[in-house]
mmCIF file of C-alpha atoms in Angstrom:
data_model
loop_
_atom_site.group_PDB
_atom_site.id
_atom_site.type_symbol
_atom_site.label_atom_id
_atom_site.label_comp_id
_atom_site.label_asym_id
_atom_site.label_seq_id
_atom_site.Cartn_x
_atom_site.Cartn_y
_atom_site.Cartn_z
ATOM 1 C CA MET A 22 -22.222 49.008 61.851
ATOM 2 C CA SER A 23 -22.346 47.685 59.073
ATOM 3 C CA ASP A 24 -23.873 48.303 55.812
ATOM 4 C CA THR A 25 -26.237 46.224 53.433
ATOM 5 C CA ARG A 26 -23.376 44.691 50.736
ATOM 6 C CA ALA A 27 -22.321 40.759 52.441
ATOM 7 C CA GLY A 28 -19.675 40.704 54.236
ATOM 8 C CA ARG A 29 -18.517 44.473 55.104
ATOM 9 C CA LEU A 30 -18.000 45.137 58.943
ATOM 10 C CA GLY A 31 -18.361 47.736 61.073
ATOM 11 C CA VAL A 32 -14.180 48.250 61.622
ATOM 12 C CA GLY A 33 -12.761 49.852 65.169
ATOM 13 C CA VAL A 34 -9.175 50.296 65.482
ATOM 14 C CA ILE A 35 -7.904 50.514 68.883
ATOM 15 C CA GLY A 36 -4.112 52.525 68.025
ATOM 16 C CA ALA A 37 -4.072 55.387 65.766
ATOM 17 C CA GLY A 38 -0.516 54.726 65.318
ATOM 18 C CA ARG A 39 1.238 53.823 61.633
ATOM 19 C CA VAL A 40 0.280 50.272 61.005
ATOM 20 C CA GLY A 41 -3.451 50.632 62.284
ATOM 21 C CA THR A 42 -3.871 53.996 60.698
ATOM 22 C CA VAL A 43 -3.320 52.570 57.196
ATOM 23 C CA LEU A 44 -5.051 48.979 57.284
ATOM 24 C CA ALA A 45 -7.510 50.798 58.613
ATOM 25 C CA SER A 46 -7.542 52.825 55.378
ATOM 26 C CA ALA A 47 -7.471 49.991 53.096
ATOM 27 C CA LEU A 48 -9.678 47.663 55.132
ATOM 28 C CA ALA A 49 -12.054 51.204 54.447
ATOM 29 C CA GLY A 50 -10.840 51.468 50.662
ATOM 30 C CA ALA A 51 -12.271 47.833 49.941
ATOM 31 C CA GLY A 52 -15.737 48.878 51.411
ATOM 32 C CA HIS A 53 -15.877 47.822 54.958
ATOM 33 C CA ALA A 54 -17.208 50.837 57.029
ATOM 34 C CA LEU A 55 -14.992 52.531 60.179
ATOM 35 C CA VAL A 56 -17.026 52.896 63.032
ATOM 36 C CA GLY A 57 -14.285 54.426 65.561
ATOM 37 C CA VAL A 58 -10.220 54.850 66.247
ATOM 38 C CA THR A 59 -8.403 55.580 69.723
ATOM 39 C CA ALA A 60 -6.267 58.191 69.622
ATOM 40 C CA VAL A 61 -4.896 59.475 72.917
ATOM 41 C CA SER A 62 -1.308 61.979 71.542
ATOM 42 C CA ASP A 63 -1.633 64.697 69.403
ATOM 43 C CA GLU A 64 0.484 63.007 67.019
ATOM 44 C CA SER A 65 -1.971 60.184 66.609
ATOM 45 C CA ARG A 66 -5.097 62.485 66.493
ATOM 46 C CA GLU A 67 -3.769 63.888 63.374
ATOM 47 C CA ARG A 68 -2.440 60.907 62.220
ATOM 48 C CA ALA A 69 -6.401 59.778 62.416
ATOM 49 C CA GLU A 70 -8.247 63.070 61.074
ATOM 50 C CA ALA A 71 -5.401 62.620 57.566
ATOM 51 C CA LEU A 72 -5.937 59.019 56.707
ATOM 52 C CA LEU A 73 -9.533 58.654 58.305
ATOM 53 C CA PRO A 74 -10.937 61.632 57.813
ATOM 54 C CA GLY A 75 -14.197 62.012 59.945
ATOM 55 C CA VAL A 76 -14.099 58.773 62.047
ATOM 56 C CA PRO A 77 -15.073 59.355 64.956
ATOM 57 C CA VAL A 78 -12.799 59.366 68.045
ATOM 58 C CA LEU A 79 -13.791 56.829 70.597
ATOM 59 C CA THR A 80 -12.702 55.317 74.433
ATOM 60 C CA ILE A 81 -11.641 51.741 74.311
ATOM 61 C CA PRO A 82 -14.926 50.742 75.166
ATOM 62 C CA GLU A 83 -16.847 52.696 72.709
ATOM 63 C CA VAL A 84 -14.567 51.397 70.105
ATOM 64 C CA VAL A 85 -15.753 47.755 70.683
ATOM 65 C CA GLU A 86 -18.904 48.312 72.385
ATOM 66 C CA ARG A 87 -19.382 49.026 68.204
ATOM 67 C CA SER A 88 -17.191 47.079 66.008
ATOM 68 C CA GLU A 89 -17.870 43.563 64.205
ATOM 69 C CA LEU A 90 -14.560 43.573 63.122
ATOM 70 C CA VAL A 91 -12.065 45.103 65.978
ATOM 71 C CA LEU A 92 -8.089 45.510 64.541
ATOM 72 C CA ILE A 93 -6.102 45.881 67.785
ATOM 73 C CA ALA A 94 -2.219 47.719 66.367
ATOM 74 C CA ILE A 95 -0.964 48.708 69.817
ATOM 75 C CA PRO A 96 2.798 48.195 70.926
ATOM 76 C CA ASP A 97 3.285 44.243 71.724
ATOM 77 C CA ALA A 98 4.208 44.606 75.234
ATOM 78 C CA GLU A 99 0.581 46.269 75.599
ATOM 79 C CA LEU A 100 -1.656 43.603 74.129
ATOM 80 C CA PRO A 101 -2.109 41.373 77.185
ATOM 81 C CA ASP A 102 -3.525 43.305 79.515
ATOM 82 C CA LEU A 103 -5.729 45.166 77.215
ATOM 83 C CA VAL A 104 -7.084 41.809 76.149
ATOM 84 C CA SER A 105 -7.995 40.538 79.374
ATOM 85 C CA GLY A 106 -8.607 44.284 80.800
ATOM 86 C CA LEU A 107 -11.592 44.106 78.287
ATOM 87 C CA ALA A 108 -12.986 40.442 79.021
ATOM 88 C CA ALA A 109 -12.592 41.415 82.542
ATOM 89 C CA THR A 110 -15.245 44.214 82.315
ATOM 90 C CA GLY A 111 -17.284 41.873 79.461
ATOM 91 C CA THR A 112 -16.782 44.316 76.372
ATOM 92 C CA TRP A 113 -15.751 41.351 74.106
ATOM 93 C CA ARG A 114 -19.080 39.819 72.601
ATOM 94 C CA PRO A 115 -19.770 37.251 70.803
ATOM 95 C CA GLY A 116 -19.192 36.680 66.926
ATOM 96 C CA GLN A 117 -17.228 39.805 66.714
ATOM 97 C CA ILE A 118 -13.882 39.291 64.913
ATOM 98 C CA VAL A 119 -10.828 40.569 66.988
ATOM 99 C CA ALA A 120 -7.592 41.231 65.122
ATOM 100 C CA HIS A 121 -4.175 42.017 66.740
ATOM 101 C CA THR A 122 -1.237 43.160 64.481
ATOM 102 C CA ALA A 123 1.890 42.162 66.912
ATOM 103 C CA PRO A 124 4.178 39.621 65.039
ATOM 104 C CA GLY A 125 5.203 38.001 68.436
ATOM 105 C CA TYR A 126 1.519 37.392 69.412
ATOM 106 C CA GLY A 127 -0.344 34.888 67.183
ATOM 107 C CA ILE A 128 -4.005 33.959 68.727
ATOM 108 C CA ALA A 129 -3.098 32.517 72.488
ATOM 109 C CA VAL A 130 -2.918 36.332 73.638
ATOM 110 C CA LEU A 131 -6.957 36.692 72.635
ATOM 111 C CA GLU A 132 -7.916 34.014 74.572
ATOM 112 C CA PRO A 133 -10.004 36.106 77.030
ATOM 113 C CA ALA A 134 -11.840 37.330 73.803
ATOM 114 C CA GLN A 135 -12.577 34.425 72.786
ATOM 115 C CA ARG A 136 -13.878 33.029 75.942
ATOM 116 C CA ALA A 137 -16.578 35.520 75.905
ATOM 117 C CA GLY A 138 -17.698 34.312 71.856
ATOM 118 C CA SER A 139 -14.931 36.580 70.098
ATOM 119 C CA ILE A 140 -12.964 35.228 66.576
ATOM 120 C CA PRO A 141 -9.691 35.870 67.119
ATOM 121 C CA LEU A 142 -7.046 36.631 64.348
ATOM 122 C CA ALA A 143 -3.139 37.627 64.110
ATOM 123 C CA ILE A 144 -2.707 39.693 60.980
ATOM 124 C CA HIS A 145 1.151 40.810 60.460
ATOM 125 C CA PRO A 146 1.975 42.939 57.874
ATOM 126 C CA ALA A 147 5.974 42.624 57.101
ATOM 127 C CA MET A 148 6.258 46.332 56.177
ATOM 128 C CA SER A 149 7.989 49.021 57.372
ATOM 129 C CA PHE A 150 5.194 51.885 57.907
ATOM 130 C CA THR A 151 5.256 55.446 58.003
ATOM 131 C CA GLY A 152 1.842 56.458 58.872
ATOM 132 C CA THR A 153 0.884 57.891 55.794
ATOM 133 C CA SER A 154 -0.366 57.051 52.113
ATOM 134 C CA LEU A 155 2.195 56.187 50.596
ATOM 135 C CA ASP A 156 1.991 53.324 52.902
ATOM 136 C CA LEU A 157 -1.834 51.681 50.832
ATOM 137 C CA THR A 158 0.393 51.734 47.917
ATOM 138 C CA ARG A 159 2.974 49.424 49.148
ATOM 139 C CA LEU A 160 1.022 47.352 51.043
ATOM 140 C CA ALA A 161 0.276 45.830 47.557
ATOM 141 C CA GLU A 162 3.671 43.622 47.429
ATOM 142 C CA THR A 163 3.676 43.202 51.143
ATOM 143 C CA TYR A 164 2.519 39.321 53.128
ATOM 144 C CA PHE A 165 1.052 39.252 55.865
ATOM 145 C CA ALA A 166 1.252 36.456 58.809
ATOM 146 C CA VAL A 167 -1.988 35.095 59.469
ATOM 147 C CA THR A 168 -2.509 32.896 63.109
ATOM 148 C CA ALA A 169 -5.730 31.760 63.074
ATOM 149 C CA PRO A 170 -8.333 28.788 64.088
ATOM 150 C CA ALA A 171 -8.689 26.340 61.201
ATOM 151 C CA PRO A 172 -12.101 27.441 60.976
ATOM 152 C CA VAL A 173 -11.783 31.097 60.348
ATOM 153 C CA LEU A 174 -8.419 30.937 58.938
ATOM 154 C CA PRO A 175 -10.197 32.296 55.131
ATOM 155 C CA ILE A 176 -11.423 35.350 57.551
ATOM 156 C CA GLY A 177 -7.787 36.376 58.400
ATOM 157 C CA GLN A 178 -6.257 35.187 54.559
ATOM 158 C CA ALA A 179 -9.791 37.241 53.172
ATOM 159 C CA LEU A 180 -9.168 40.311 54.981
ATOM 160 C CA VAL A 181 -5.366 40.491 54.180
ATOM 161 C CA VAL A 182 -6.030 40.338 50.079
ATOM 162 C CA GLU A 183 -8.779 42.775 50.457
ATOM 163 C CA MET A 184 -6.009 45.068 51.898
ATOM 164 C CA GLY A 185 -3.843 44.811 48.610
ATOM 165 C CA GLY A 186 -1.340 41.882 50.296
ATOM 166 C CA GLU A 187 -0.423 38.541 49.889
ATOM 167 C CA PRO A 188 -1.226 35.683 53.535
ATOM 168 C CA VAL A 189 0.572 33.629 54.158
ATOM 169 C CA VAL A 190 -0.244 30.930 56.938
ATOM 170 C CA ILE A 191 2.440 31.162 60.269
ATOM 171 C CA ASP A 192 1.399 28.581 62.970
ATOM 172 C CA GLU A 193 0.838 29.100 66.651
ATOM 173 C CA ALA A 194 4.178 28.029 67.450
ATOM 174 C CA ASP A 195 6.431 29.445 64.858
ATOM 175 C CA ARG A 196 5.380 33.005 66.058
ATOM 176 C CA ALA A 197 8.169 33.653 68.205
ATOM 177 C CA ALA A 198 10.313 32.674 65.053
ATOM 178 C CA TYR A 199 8.429 35.015 63.157
ATOM 179 C CA ALA A 200 8.909 37.804 65.132
ATOM 180 C CA GLU A 201 12.875 37.008 65.479
ATOM 181 C CA ALA A 202 12.975 37.092 61.803
ATOM 182 C CA ILE A 203 11.597 40.497 61.674
ATOM 183 C CA ASP A 204 13.325 41.887 64.044
ATOM 184 C CA THR A 205 16.486 40.990 62.803
ATOM 185 C CA ALA A 206 15.507 42.500 59.474
ATOM 186 C CA ARG A 207 14.235 45.273 60.460
ATOM 187 C CA SER A 208 16.802 46.410 63.426
ATOM 188 C CA PHE A 209 20.439 45.286 60.895
ATOM 189 C CA SER A 210 18.768 46.940 57.965
ATOM 190 C CA ARG A 211 18.753 50.100 60.145
ATOM 191 C CA SER A 212 21.842 49.959 61.556
ATOM 192 C CA ILE A 213 23.968 48.975 58.395
ATOM 193 C CA VAL A 214 22.819 51.730 56.767
ATOM 194 C CA GLU A 215 23.094 54.349 59.590
ATOM 195 C CA GLN A 216 26.636 53.562 59.880
ATOM 196 C CA ALA A 217 27.630 53.392 56.189
ATOM 197 C CA SER A 218 25.389 57.302 56.443
ATOM 198 C CA GLY A 219 27.546 58.581 59.744
ATOM 199 C CA ILE A 220 30.895 57.220 57.415
ATOM 200 C CA LEU A 221 29.768 58.741 54.250
ATOM 201 C CA HIS A 222 28.647 62.102 56.363
ATOM 202 C CA GLY A 223 32.410 62.089 58.247
ATOM 203 C CA ILE A 224 34.704 62.060 54.714
ATOM 204 C CA GLY A 225 31.999 65.164 53.712
ATOM 205 C CA VAL A 226 29.333 63.547 51.404
ATOM 206 C CA ASP A 227 25.816 65.701 51.712
ATOM 207 C CA GLN A 228 22.562 63.969 51.764
ATOM 208 C CA PRO A 229 24.516 60.644 52.606
ATOM 209 C CA GLY A 230 20.956 58.783 53.446
ATOM 210 C CA ALA A 231 20.242 59.915 49.497
ATOM 211 C CA TYR A 232 23.722 58.712 48.101
ATOM 212 C CA LEU A 233 22.973 55.530 49.367
ATOM 213 C CA SER A 234 18.921 54.844 48.330
ATOM 214 C CA SER A 235 19.980 53.083 45.268
ATOM 215 C CA LEU A 236 22.840 51.119 46.288
ATOM 216 C CA VAL A 237 20.563 49.607 49.290
ATOM 217 C CA ARG A 238 17.631 49.330 47.506
ATOM 218 C CA SER A 239 19.024 46.789 44.362
ATOM 219 C CA ALA A 240 21.333 45.317 47.356
ATOM 220 C CA VAL A 241 18.850 43.928 49.009
ATOM 221 C CA ASP A 242 16.827 42.786 45.932
ATOM 222 C CA ASP A 243 19.790 40.849 44.531
ATOM 223 C CA ALA A 244 19.938 39.287 47.860
ATOM 224 C CA LEU A 245 16.289 38.568 47.947
ATOM 225 C CA SER A 246 16.075 37.395 44.353
ATOM 226 C CA ALA A 247 18.399 34.763 46.053
ATOM 227 C CA GLU A 248 15.979 33.568 48.188
ATOM 228 C CA ARG A 249 13.426 33.085 46.122
#
């Protein structure tokens, strides 16, 4: 599954959404081998073909069976049932790295896989994804929340660095608060921009999003600089 270079892994991706495909592409760029991806909808298949050309589209059990590193990038609500369901069928393997990207979960949700001997990692990039190659450049300025058992924490941190990001350790007990902060920043930013765009559109300004772009970016940069 892995190639002959030290530290290179056979990576399988569960979920060909915006996050999973971009992170998988970044891992491939770091030299890891992509062994399979799951993609159900036409949109996800098209995204996989665009960002992960040549990577076979497989079922979830097939992806897990072939992978040394399983990257799970699915909606948060689906994660517990997926992990426990695969554990019930004996799919997880000893020594296999299992990493998810859900902001609200740490490694406790991966306990069924850990019981089978898998290595649990929670790795969340604090970034809004487009699901295109543009995201690969943006990873270079993105922080990742990493939660893992202490002995394997360096594995999660190393994977983040390989993807171009900056790892930040978040304790298991703090994942809920972390997720709240991420959701607040995302939803507040979106709602404010939509409100302002609506007002400008109402007074006849064409392309209000483009009009606000420089203002919003500079205002956010100023606010973030004040917090450093």
